mmCIF file of C-alpha atoms and ligand atoms in Angstrom:
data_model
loop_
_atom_site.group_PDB
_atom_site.id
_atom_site.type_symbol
_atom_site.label_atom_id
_atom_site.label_comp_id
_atom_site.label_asym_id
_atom_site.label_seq_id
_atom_site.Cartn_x
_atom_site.Cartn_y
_atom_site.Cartn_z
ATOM 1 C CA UNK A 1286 0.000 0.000 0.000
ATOM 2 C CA UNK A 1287 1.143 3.296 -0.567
ATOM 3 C CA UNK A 1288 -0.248 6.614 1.095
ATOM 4 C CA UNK A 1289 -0.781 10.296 -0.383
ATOM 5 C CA UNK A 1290 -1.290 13.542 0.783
ATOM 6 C CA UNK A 1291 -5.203 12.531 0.517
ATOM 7 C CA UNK A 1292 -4.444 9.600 2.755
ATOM 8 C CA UNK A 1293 -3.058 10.769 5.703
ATOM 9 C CA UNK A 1294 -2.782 14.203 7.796
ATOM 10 C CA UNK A 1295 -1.691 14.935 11.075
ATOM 11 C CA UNK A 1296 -5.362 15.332 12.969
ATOM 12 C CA UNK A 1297 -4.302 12.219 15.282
ATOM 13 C CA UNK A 1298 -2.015 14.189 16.925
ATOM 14 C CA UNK A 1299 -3.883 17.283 17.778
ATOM 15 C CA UNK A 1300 -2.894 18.058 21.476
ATOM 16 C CA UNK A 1301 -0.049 15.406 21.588
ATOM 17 C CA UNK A 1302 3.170 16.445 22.187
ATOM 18 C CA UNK A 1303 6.035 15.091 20.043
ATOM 19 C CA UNK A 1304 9.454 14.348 21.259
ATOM 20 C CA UNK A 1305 12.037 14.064 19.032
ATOM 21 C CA UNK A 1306 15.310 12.684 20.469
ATOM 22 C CA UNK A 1307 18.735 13.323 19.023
ATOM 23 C CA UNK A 1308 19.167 16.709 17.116
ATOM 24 C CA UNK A 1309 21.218 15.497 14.400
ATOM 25 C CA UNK A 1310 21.119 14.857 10.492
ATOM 26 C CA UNK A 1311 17.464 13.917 10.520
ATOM 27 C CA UNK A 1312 16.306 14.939 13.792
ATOM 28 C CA UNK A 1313 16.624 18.894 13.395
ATOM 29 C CA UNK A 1314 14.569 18.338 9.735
ATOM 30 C CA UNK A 1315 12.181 16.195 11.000
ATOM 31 C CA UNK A 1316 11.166 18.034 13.788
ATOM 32 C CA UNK A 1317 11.061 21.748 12.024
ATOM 33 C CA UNK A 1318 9.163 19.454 9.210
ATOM 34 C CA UNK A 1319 6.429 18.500 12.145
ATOM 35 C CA UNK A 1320 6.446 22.306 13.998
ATOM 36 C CA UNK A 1321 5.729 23.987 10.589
ATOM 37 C CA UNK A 1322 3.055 21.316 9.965
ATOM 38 C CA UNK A 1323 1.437 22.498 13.369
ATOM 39 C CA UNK A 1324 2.930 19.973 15.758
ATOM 40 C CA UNK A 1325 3.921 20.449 19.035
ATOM 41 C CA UNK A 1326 7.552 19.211 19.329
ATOM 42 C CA UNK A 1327 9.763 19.101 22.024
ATOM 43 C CA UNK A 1328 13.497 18.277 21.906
ATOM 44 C CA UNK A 1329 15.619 15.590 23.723
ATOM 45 C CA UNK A 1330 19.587 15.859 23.316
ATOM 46 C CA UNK A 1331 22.506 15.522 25.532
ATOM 47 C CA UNK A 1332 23.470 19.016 27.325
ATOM 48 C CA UNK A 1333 26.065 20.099 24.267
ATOM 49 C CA UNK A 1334 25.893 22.310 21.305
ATOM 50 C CA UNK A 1335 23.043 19.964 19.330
ATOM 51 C CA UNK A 1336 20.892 21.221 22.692
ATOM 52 C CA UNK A 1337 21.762 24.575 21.908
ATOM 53 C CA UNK A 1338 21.332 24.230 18.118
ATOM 54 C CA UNK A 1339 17.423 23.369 19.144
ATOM 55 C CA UNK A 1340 17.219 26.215 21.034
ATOM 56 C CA UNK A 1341 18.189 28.538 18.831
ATOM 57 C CA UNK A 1342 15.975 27.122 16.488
ATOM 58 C CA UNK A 1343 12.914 28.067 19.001
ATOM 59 C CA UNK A 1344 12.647 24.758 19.907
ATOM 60 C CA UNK A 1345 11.683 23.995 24.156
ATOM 61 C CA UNK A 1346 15.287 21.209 24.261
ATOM 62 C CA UNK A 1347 15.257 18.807 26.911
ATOM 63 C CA UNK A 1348 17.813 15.795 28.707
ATOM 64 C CA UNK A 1349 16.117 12.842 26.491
ATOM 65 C CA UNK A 1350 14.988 11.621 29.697
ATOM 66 C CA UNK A 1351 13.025 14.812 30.259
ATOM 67 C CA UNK A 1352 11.008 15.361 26.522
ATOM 68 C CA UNK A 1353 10.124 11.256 26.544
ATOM 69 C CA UNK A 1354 8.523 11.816 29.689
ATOM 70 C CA UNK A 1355 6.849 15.003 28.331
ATOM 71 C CA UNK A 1356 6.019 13.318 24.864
ATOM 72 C CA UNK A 1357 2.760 11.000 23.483
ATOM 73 C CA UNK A 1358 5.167 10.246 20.854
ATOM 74 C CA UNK A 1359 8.619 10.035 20.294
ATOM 75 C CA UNK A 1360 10.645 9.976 17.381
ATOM 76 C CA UNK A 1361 14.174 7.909 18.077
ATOM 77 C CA UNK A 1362 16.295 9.765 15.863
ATOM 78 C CA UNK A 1363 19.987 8.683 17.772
ATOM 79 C CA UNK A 1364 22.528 7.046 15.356
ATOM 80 C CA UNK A 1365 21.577 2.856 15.381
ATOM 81 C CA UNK A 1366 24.643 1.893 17.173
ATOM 82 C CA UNK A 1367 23.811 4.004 20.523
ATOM 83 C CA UNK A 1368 20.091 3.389 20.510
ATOM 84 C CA UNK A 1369 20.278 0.266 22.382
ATOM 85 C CA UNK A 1370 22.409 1.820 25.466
ATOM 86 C CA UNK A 1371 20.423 5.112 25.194
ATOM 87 C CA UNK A 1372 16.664 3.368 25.462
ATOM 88 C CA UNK A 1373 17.563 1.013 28.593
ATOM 89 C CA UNK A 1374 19.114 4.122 29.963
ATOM 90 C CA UNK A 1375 16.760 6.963 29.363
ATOM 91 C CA UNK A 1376 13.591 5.981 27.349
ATOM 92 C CA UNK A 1377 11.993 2.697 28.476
ATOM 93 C CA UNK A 1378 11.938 4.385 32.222
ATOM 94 C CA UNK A 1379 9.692 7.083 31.169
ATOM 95 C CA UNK A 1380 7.953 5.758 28.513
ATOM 96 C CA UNK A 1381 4.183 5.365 29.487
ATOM 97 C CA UNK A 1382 1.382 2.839 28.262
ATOM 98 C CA UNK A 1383 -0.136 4.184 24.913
ATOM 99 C CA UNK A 1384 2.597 6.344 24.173
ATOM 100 C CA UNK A 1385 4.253 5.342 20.514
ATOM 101 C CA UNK A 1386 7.904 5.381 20.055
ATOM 102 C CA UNK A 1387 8.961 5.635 16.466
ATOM 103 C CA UNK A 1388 11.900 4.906 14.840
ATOM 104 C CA UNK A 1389 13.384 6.047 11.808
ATOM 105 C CA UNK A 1390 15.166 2.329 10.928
ATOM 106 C CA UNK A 1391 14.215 -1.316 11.547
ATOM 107 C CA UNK A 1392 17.359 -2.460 12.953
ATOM 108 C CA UNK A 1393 17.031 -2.428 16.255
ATOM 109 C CA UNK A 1394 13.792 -3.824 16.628
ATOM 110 C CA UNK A 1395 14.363 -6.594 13.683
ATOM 111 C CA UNK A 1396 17.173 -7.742 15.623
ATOM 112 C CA UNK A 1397 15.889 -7.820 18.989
ATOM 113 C CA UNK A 1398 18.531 -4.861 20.319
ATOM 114 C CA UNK A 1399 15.561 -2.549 21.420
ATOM 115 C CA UNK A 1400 12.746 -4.555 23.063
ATOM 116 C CA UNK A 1401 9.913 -2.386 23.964
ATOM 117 C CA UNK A 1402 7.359 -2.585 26.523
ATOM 118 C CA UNK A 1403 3.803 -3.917 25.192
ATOM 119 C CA UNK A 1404 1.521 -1.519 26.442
ATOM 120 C CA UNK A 1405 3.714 0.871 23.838
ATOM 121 C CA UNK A 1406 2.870 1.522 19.958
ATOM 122 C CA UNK A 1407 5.830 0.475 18.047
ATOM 123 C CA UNK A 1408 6.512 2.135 14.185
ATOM 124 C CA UNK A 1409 8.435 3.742 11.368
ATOM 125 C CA UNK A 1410 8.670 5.827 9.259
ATOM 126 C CA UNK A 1411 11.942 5.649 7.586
ATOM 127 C CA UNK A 1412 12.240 8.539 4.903
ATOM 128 C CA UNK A 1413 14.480 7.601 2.034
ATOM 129 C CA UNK A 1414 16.315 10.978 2.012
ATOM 130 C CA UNK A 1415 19.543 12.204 4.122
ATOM 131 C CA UNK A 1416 17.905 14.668 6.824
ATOM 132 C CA UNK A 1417 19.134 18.011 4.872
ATOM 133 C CA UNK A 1418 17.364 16.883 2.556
ATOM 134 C CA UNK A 1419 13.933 16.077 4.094
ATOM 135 C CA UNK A 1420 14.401 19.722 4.989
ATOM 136 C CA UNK A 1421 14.832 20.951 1.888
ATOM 137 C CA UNK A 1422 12.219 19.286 0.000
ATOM 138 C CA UNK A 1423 9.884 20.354 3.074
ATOM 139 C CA UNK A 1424 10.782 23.625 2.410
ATOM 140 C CA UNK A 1425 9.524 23.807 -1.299
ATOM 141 C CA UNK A 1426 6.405 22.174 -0.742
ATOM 142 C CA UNK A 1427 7.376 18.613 -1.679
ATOM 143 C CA UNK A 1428 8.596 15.890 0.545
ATOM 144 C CA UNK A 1429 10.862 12.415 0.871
ATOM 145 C CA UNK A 1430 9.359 9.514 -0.097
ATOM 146 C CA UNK A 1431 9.172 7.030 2.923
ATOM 147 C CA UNK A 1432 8.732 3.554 4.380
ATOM 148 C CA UNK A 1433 5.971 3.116 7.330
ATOM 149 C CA UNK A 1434 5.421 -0.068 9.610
ATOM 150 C CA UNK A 1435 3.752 -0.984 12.521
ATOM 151 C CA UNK A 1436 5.951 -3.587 15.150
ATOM 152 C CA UNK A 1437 3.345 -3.258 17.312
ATOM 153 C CA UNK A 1438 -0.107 -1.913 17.505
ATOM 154 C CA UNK A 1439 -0.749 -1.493 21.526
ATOM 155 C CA UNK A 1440 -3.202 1.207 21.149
ATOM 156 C CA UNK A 1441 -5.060 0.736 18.209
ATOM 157 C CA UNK A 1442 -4.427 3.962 16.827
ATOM 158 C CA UNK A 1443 -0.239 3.094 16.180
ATOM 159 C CA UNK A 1444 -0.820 3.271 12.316
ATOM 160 C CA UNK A 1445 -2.620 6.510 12.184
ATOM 161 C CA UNK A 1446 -0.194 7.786 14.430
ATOM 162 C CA UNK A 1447 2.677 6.968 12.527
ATOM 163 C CA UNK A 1448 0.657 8.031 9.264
ATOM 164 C CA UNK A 1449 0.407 11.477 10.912
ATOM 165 C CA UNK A 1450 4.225 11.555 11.671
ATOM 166 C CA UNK A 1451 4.746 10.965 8.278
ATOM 167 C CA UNK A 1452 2.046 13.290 6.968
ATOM 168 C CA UNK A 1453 3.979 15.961 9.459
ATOM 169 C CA UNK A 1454 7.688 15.223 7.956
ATOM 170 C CA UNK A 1455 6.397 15.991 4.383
ATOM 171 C CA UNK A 1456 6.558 12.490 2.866
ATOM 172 C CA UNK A 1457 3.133 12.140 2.293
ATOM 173 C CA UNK A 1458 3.564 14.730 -0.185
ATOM 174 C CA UNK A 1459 5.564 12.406 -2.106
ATOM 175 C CA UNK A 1460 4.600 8.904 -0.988
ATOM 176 C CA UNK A 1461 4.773 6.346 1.824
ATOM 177 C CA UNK A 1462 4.950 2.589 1.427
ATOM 178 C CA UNK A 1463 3.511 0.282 3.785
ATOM 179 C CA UNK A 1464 6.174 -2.358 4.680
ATOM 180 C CA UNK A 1465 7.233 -4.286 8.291
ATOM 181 C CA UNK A 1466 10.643 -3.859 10.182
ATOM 182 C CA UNK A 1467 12.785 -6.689 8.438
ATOM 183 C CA UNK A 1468 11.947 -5.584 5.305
ATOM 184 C CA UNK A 1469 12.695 -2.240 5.592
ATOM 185 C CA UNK A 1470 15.984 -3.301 7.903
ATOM 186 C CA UNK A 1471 17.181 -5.922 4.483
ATOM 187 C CA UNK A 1472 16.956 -3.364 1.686
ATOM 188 C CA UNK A 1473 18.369 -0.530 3.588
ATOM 189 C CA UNK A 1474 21.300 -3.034 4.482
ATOM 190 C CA UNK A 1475 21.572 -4.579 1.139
ATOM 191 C CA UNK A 1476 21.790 -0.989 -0.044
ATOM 192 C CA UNK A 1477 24.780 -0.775 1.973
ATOM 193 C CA UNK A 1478 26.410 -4.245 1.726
ATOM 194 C CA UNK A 1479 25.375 -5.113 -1.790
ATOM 195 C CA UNK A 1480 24.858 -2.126 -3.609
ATOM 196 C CA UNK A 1481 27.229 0.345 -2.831
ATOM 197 C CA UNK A 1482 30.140 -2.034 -3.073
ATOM 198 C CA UNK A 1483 29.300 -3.100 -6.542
ATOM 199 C CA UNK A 1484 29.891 0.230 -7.388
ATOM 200 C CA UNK A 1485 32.456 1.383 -5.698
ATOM 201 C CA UNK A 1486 34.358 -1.967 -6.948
ATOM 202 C CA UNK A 1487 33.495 -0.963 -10.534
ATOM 203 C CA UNK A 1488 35.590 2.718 -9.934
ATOM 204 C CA UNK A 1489 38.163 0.386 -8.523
ATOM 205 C CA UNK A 1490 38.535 -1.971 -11.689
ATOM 206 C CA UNK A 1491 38.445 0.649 -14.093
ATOM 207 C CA UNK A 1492 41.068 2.270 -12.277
ATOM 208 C CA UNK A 1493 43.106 -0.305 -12.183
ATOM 209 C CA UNK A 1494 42.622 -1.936 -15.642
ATOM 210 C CA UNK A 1495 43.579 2.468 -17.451
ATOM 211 C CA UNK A 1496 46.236 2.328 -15.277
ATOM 212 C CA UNK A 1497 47.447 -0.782 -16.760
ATOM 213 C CA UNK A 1498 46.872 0.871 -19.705
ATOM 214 C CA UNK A 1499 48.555 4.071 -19.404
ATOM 215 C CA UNK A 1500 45.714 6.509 -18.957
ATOM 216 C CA UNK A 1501 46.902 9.135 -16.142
ATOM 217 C CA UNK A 1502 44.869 8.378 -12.852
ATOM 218 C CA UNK A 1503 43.599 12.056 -12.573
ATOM 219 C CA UNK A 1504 42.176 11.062 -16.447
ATOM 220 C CA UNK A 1505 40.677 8.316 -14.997
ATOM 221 C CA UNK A 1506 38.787 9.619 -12.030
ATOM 222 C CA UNK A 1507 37.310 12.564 -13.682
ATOM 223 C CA UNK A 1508 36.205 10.644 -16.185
ATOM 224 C CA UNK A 1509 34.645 8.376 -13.079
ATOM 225 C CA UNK A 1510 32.902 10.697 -10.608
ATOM 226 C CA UNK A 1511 34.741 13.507 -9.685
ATOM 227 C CA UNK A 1512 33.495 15.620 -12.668
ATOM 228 C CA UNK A 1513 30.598 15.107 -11.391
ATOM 229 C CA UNK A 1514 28.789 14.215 -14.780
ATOM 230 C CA UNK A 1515 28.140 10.480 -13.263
ATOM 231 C CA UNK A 1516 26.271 12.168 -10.251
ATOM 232 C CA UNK A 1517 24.207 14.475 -12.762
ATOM 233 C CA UNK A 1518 23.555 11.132 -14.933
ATOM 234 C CA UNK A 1519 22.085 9.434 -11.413
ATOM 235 C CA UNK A 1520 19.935 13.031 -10.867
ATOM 236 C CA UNK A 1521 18.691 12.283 -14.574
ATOM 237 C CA UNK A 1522 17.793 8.490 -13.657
ATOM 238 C CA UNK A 1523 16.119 9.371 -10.949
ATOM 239 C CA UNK A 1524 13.572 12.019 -12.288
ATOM 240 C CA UNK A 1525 13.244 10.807 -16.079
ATOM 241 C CA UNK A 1526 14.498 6.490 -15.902
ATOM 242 C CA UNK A 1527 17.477 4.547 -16.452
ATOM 243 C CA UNK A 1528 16.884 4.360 -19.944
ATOM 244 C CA UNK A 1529 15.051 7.287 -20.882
ATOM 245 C CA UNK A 1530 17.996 10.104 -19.689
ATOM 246 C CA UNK A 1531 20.009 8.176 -22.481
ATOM 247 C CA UNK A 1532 18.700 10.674 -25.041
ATOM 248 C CA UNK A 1533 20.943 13.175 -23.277
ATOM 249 C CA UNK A 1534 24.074 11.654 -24.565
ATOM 250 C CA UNK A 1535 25.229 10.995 -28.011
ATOM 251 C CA UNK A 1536 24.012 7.840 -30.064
ATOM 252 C CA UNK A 1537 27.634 6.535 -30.135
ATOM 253 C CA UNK A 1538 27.202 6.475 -26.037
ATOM 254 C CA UNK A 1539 23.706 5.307 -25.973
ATOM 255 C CA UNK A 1540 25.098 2.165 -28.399
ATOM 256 C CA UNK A 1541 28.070 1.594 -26.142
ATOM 257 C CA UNK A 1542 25.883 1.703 -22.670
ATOM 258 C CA UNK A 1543 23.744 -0.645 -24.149
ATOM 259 C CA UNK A 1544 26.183 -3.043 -25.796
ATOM 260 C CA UNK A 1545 28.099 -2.722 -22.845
ATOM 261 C CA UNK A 1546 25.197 -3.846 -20.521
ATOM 262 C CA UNK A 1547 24.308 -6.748 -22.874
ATOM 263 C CA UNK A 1548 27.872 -8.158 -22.307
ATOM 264 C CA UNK A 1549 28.166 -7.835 -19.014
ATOM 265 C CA UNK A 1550 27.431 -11.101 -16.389
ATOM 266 C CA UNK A 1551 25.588 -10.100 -14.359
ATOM 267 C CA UNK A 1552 25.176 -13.756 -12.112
ATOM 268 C CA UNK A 1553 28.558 -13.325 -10.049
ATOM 269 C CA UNK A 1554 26.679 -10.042 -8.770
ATOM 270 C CA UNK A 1555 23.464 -11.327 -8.116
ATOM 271 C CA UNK A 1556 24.878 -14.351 -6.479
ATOM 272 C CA UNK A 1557 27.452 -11.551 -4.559
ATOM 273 C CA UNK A 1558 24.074 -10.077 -3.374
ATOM 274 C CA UNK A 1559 22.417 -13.564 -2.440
ATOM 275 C CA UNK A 1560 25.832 -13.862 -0.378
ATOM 276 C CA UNK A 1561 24.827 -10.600 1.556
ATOM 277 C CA UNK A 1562 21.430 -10.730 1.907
ATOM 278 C CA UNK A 1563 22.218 -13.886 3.501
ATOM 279 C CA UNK A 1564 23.973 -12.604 6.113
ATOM 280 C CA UNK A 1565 21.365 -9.963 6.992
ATOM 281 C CA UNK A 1566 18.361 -12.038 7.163
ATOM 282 C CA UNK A 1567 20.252 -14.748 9.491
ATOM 283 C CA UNK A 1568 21.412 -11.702 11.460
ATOM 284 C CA UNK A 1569 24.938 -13.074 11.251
ATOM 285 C CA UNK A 1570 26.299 -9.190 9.994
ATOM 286 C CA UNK A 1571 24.530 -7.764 13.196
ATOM 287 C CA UNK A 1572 26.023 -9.979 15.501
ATOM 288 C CA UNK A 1573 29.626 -10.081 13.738
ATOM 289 C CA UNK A 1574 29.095 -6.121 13.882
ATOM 290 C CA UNK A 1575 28.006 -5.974 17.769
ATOM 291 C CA UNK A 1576 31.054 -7.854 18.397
ATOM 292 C CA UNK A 1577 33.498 -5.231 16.404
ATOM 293 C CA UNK A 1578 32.007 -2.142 17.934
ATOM 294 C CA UNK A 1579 33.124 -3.523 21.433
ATOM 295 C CA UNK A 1580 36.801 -4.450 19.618
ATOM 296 C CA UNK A 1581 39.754 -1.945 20.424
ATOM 297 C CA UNK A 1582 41.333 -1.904 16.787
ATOM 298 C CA UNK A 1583 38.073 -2.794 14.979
ATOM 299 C CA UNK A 1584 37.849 -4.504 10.984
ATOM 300 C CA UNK A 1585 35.913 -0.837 10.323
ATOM 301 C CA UNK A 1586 39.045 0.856 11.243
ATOM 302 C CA UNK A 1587 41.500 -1.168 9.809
ATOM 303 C CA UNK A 1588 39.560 -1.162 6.517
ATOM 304 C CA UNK A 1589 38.944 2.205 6.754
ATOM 305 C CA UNK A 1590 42.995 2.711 6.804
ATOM 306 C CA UNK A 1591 43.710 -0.069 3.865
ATOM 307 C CA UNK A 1592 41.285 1.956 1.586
ATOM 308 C CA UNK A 1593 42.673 5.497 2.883
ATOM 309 C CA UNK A 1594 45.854 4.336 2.427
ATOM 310 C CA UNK A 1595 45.443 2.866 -1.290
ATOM 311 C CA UNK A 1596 46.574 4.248 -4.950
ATOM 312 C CA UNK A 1597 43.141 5.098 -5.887
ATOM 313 C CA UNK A 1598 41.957 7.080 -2.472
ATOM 314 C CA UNK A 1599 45.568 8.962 -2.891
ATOM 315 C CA UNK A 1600 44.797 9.794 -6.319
ATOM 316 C CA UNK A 1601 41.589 11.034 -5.264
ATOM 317 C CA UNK A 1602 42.318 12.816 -2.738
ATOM 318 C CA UNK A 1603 45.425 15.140 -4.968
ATOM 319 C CA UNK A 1604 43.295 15.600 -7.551
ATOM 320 C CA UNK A 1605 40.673 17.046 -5.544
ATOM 321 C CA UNK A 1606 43.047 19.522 -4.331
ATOM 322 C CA UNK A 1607 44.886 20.060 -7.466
ATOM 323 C CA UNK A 1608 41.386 20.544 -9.290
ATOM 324 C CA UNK A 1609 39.521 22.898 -6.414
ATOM 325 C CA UNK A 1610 36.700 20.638 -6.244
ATOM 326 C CA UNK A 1611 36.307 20.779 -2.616
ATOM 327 C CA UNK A 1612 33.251 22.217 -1.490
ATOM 328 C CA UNK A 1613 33.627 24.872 1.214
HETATM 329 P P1 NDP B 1340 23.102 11.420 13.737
HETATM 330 O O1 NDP B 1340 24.410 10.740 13.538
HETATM 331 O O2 NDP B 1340 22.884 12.707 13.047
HETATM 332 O O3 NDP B 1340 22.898 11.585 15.292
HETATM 333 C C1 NDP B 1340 21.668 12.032 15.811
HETATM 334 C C2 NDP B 1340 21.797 12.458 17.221
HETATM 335 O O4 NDP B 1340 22.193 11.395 18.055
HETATM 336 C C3 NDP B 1340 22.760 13.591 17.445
HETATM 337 O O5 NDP B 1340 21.999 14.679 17.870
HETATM 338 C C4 NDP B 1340 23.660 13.080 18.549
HETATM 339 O O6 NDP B 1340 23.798 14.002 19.576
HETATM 340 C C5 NDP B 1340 22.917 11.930 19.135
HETATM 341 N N1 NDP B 1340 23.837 10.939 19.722
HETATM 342 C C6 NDP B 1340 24.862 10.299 19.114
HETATM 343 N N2 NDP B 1340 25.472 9.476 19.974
HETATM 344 C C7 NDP B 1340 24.833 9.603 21.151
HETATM 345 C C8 NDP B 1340 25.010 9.015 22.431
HETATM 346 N N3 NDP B 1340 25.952 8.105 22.648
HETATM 347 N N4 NDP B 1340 24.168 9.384 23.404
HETATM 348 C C9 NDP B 1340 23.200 10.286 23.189
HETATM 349 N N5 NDP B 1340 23.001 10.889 21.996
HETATM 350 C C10 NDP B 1340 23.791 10.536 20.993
HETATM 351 O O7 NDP B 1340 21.927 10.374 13.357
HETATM 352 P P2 NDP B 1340 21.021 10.327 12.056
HETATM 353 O O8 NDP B 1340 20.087 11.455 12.067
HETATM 354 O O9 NDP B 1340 21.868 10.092 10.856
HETATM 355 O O10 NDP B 1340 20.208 8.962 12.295
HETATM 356 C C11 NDP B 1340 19.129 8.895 13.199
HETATM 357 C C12 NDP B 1340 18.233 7.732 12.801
HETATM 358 O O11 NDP B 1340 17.728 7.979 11.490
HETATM 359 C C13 NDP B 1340 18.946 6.395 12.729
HETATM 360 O O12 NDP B 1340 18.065 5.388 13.147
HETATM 361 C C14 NDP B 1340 19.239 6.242 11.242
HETATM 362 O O13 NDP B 1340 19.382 4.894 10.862
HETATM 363 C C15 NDP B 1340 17.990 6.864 10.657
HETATM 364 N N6 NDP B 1340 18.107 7.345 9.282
HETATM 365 C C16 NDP B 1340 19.146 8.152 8.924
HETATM 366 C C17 NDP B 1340 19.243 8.638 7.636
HETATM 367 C C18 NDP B 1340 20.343 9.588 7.269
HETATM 368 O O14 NDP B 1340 20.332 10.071 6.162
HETATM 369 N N7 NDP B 1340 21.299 9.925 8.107
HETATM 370 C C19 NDP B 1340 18.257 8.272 6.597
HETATM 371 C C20 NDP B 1340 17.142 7.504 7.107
HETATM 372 C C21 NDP B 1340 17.107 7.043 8.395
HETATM 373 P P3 NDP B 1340 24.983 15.099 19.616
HETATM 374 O O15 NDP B 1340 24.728 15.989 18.463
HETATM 375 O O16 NDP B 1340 24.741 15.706 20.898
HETATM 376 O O17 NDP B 1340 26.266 14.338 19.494
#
């Protein structure tokens, strides 16, 4: 199911008070989102300058501890990795029967990190969008698409509730898809796992294979992304289709994309992605990655130094400097 503007508004909520904790990347655009759609919101952040961000932003800013206890309904908006400390520590105390937490990704809850009391509504709505973003298209009267689920329906009312959260974020503007928790937790993981690598491994191999063939690296990576013309080409998939932005480059192109995609195998990725996907639904990657956040030196670190410290990020990194493509 999928909802519209026409579908959804944020009625359910008149004379609730929303808390939204953590006043970071999507917390400070979700909650000005939900104040200029004529919510009441209230702020929970650790004392530091995020607090003080809210407050200059005219919002009342609270210990987390403090605006769950003032809330109905409260948006969980604190990086995955900290949520499970932070709720045993200042949520669940002061977290009421028929109040709704909501969170803004299915981890947690798909793999059993966050267990919630059952006299509370449990949902999300999980906008598609980096939190600048969700601001932005706010702002000019559209809004980021988004997924919605209900864990738990305590109250009766958890789906309209988390209808009107998303109705007060701005994605019912655009469009909100009805899914559950795993789901949303295995495509937004996949995303990461499967995805992303596949692409960043094809920068890699083309890298590698024109500098086997004498093409200077700075050549190369223009040519990749750092032109930006490949991030203009993804703008143009997503608002006219994969194939239809092709009129936009030259019939020679369009012939070589195409030729290039029939010749391409695409079974090592898919079974790449099975591989993944794997992983995610067992909930072997969540426990293998519970285990290296407590490590000293953990495998993120170390690959994050083996990549850093690798022809192609060194490459990158000159040429952004020699170029001026930094953005100030
Ligand atoms: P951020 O990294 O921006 O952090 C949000 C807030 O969490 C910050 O205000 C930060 O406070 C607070 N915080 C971090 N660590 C702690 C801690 N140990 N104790 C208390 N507070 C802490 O998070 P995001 O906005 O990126 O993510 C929030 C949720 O939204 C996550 O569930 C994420 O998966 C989801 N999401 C994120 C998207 C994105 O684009 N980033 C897209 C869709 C969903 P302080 O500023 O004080 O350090």
């Amino acid at each position: 199911t999928v909802y519209h503007e026409t579908d959804a508004s944020t009625d359910p909520l008149d004379g609730d008070t929303v808390a939204v904790l953590g006043y970071g990347n999507q917390g400070r655009s979700q909650a000005s989102n939900m104040r200029d759609a004529g919510l009441e919101v209230v702020i929970g952040n650790r004392a530091d300058d995020s607090r003080e961000q809210a407050r200059e932003d005219g919002f009342d800013a609270y210990p987390m501890a403090e605006a769950t206890a003032r809330a109905d309904v409260v948006l969980f908006l604190v990086p995955d990795e900290v949520q499970p400390e932070v709720y045993e520590r200042t949520v669940e105390p002061n977290l009421g029967p028929g109040d709704a937490l909501v969170f803004a990704s299915g981890y947690n809850v798909t793999y059993g990190y966050v267990e919630v009391d059952p006299a509370v509504d449990v949902a999300l709505v999980a906008p598609r969008m980096i939190g600048a973003v969700v601001r932005e298209l706010y702002e000019a009267g559209r809004g980021a698409p988004a997924l919605l689920a209900v864990h738990r329906d305590a109250t009766g009312e958890a789906k309209s509730r988390a209808l009107a959260v998303a109705a007060g974020i701005g994605s019912t503007r655009s469009g909100v898809v009805e899914t559950d928790f795993e789901t949303e937790t295995r495509t937004d993981l996949l995303s990461e796992q499967g995805l992303f690598p596949v692409f960043a491994a094809a920068l890699l191999a083309r890298f590698e294979v024109e500098s086997e063939a004498g093409v200077p690296p700075e050549v190369t990576l223009l040519e990749s992304y750092l032109s930006r013309e490949m991030a203009h080409i993804f703008e143009k998939c997503a608002t006219e289709g994969l194939v239809a932005q092709m009129d936009l480059h030259s019939r020679t192109s369009q012939y070589g994309q195409l030729l290039g995609l029939e010749a391409f195998d695409r079974e090592p990725i898919r079974e790449f992605m099975r591989e993944r996907l794997a992983a995610i639904e067992s909930g072997e990657f969540a426990e293998e990655w519970t285990q290296e956040q407590a490590a000293e030196d953990s495998r993120l670190d170390r690959l994050r130094r083996q990549y850093e410290n690798s022809a192609f990020v060194e490459t990158e990194q000159t040429t952004l400097d020699a170029f001026g493509l930094r953005e100030e």
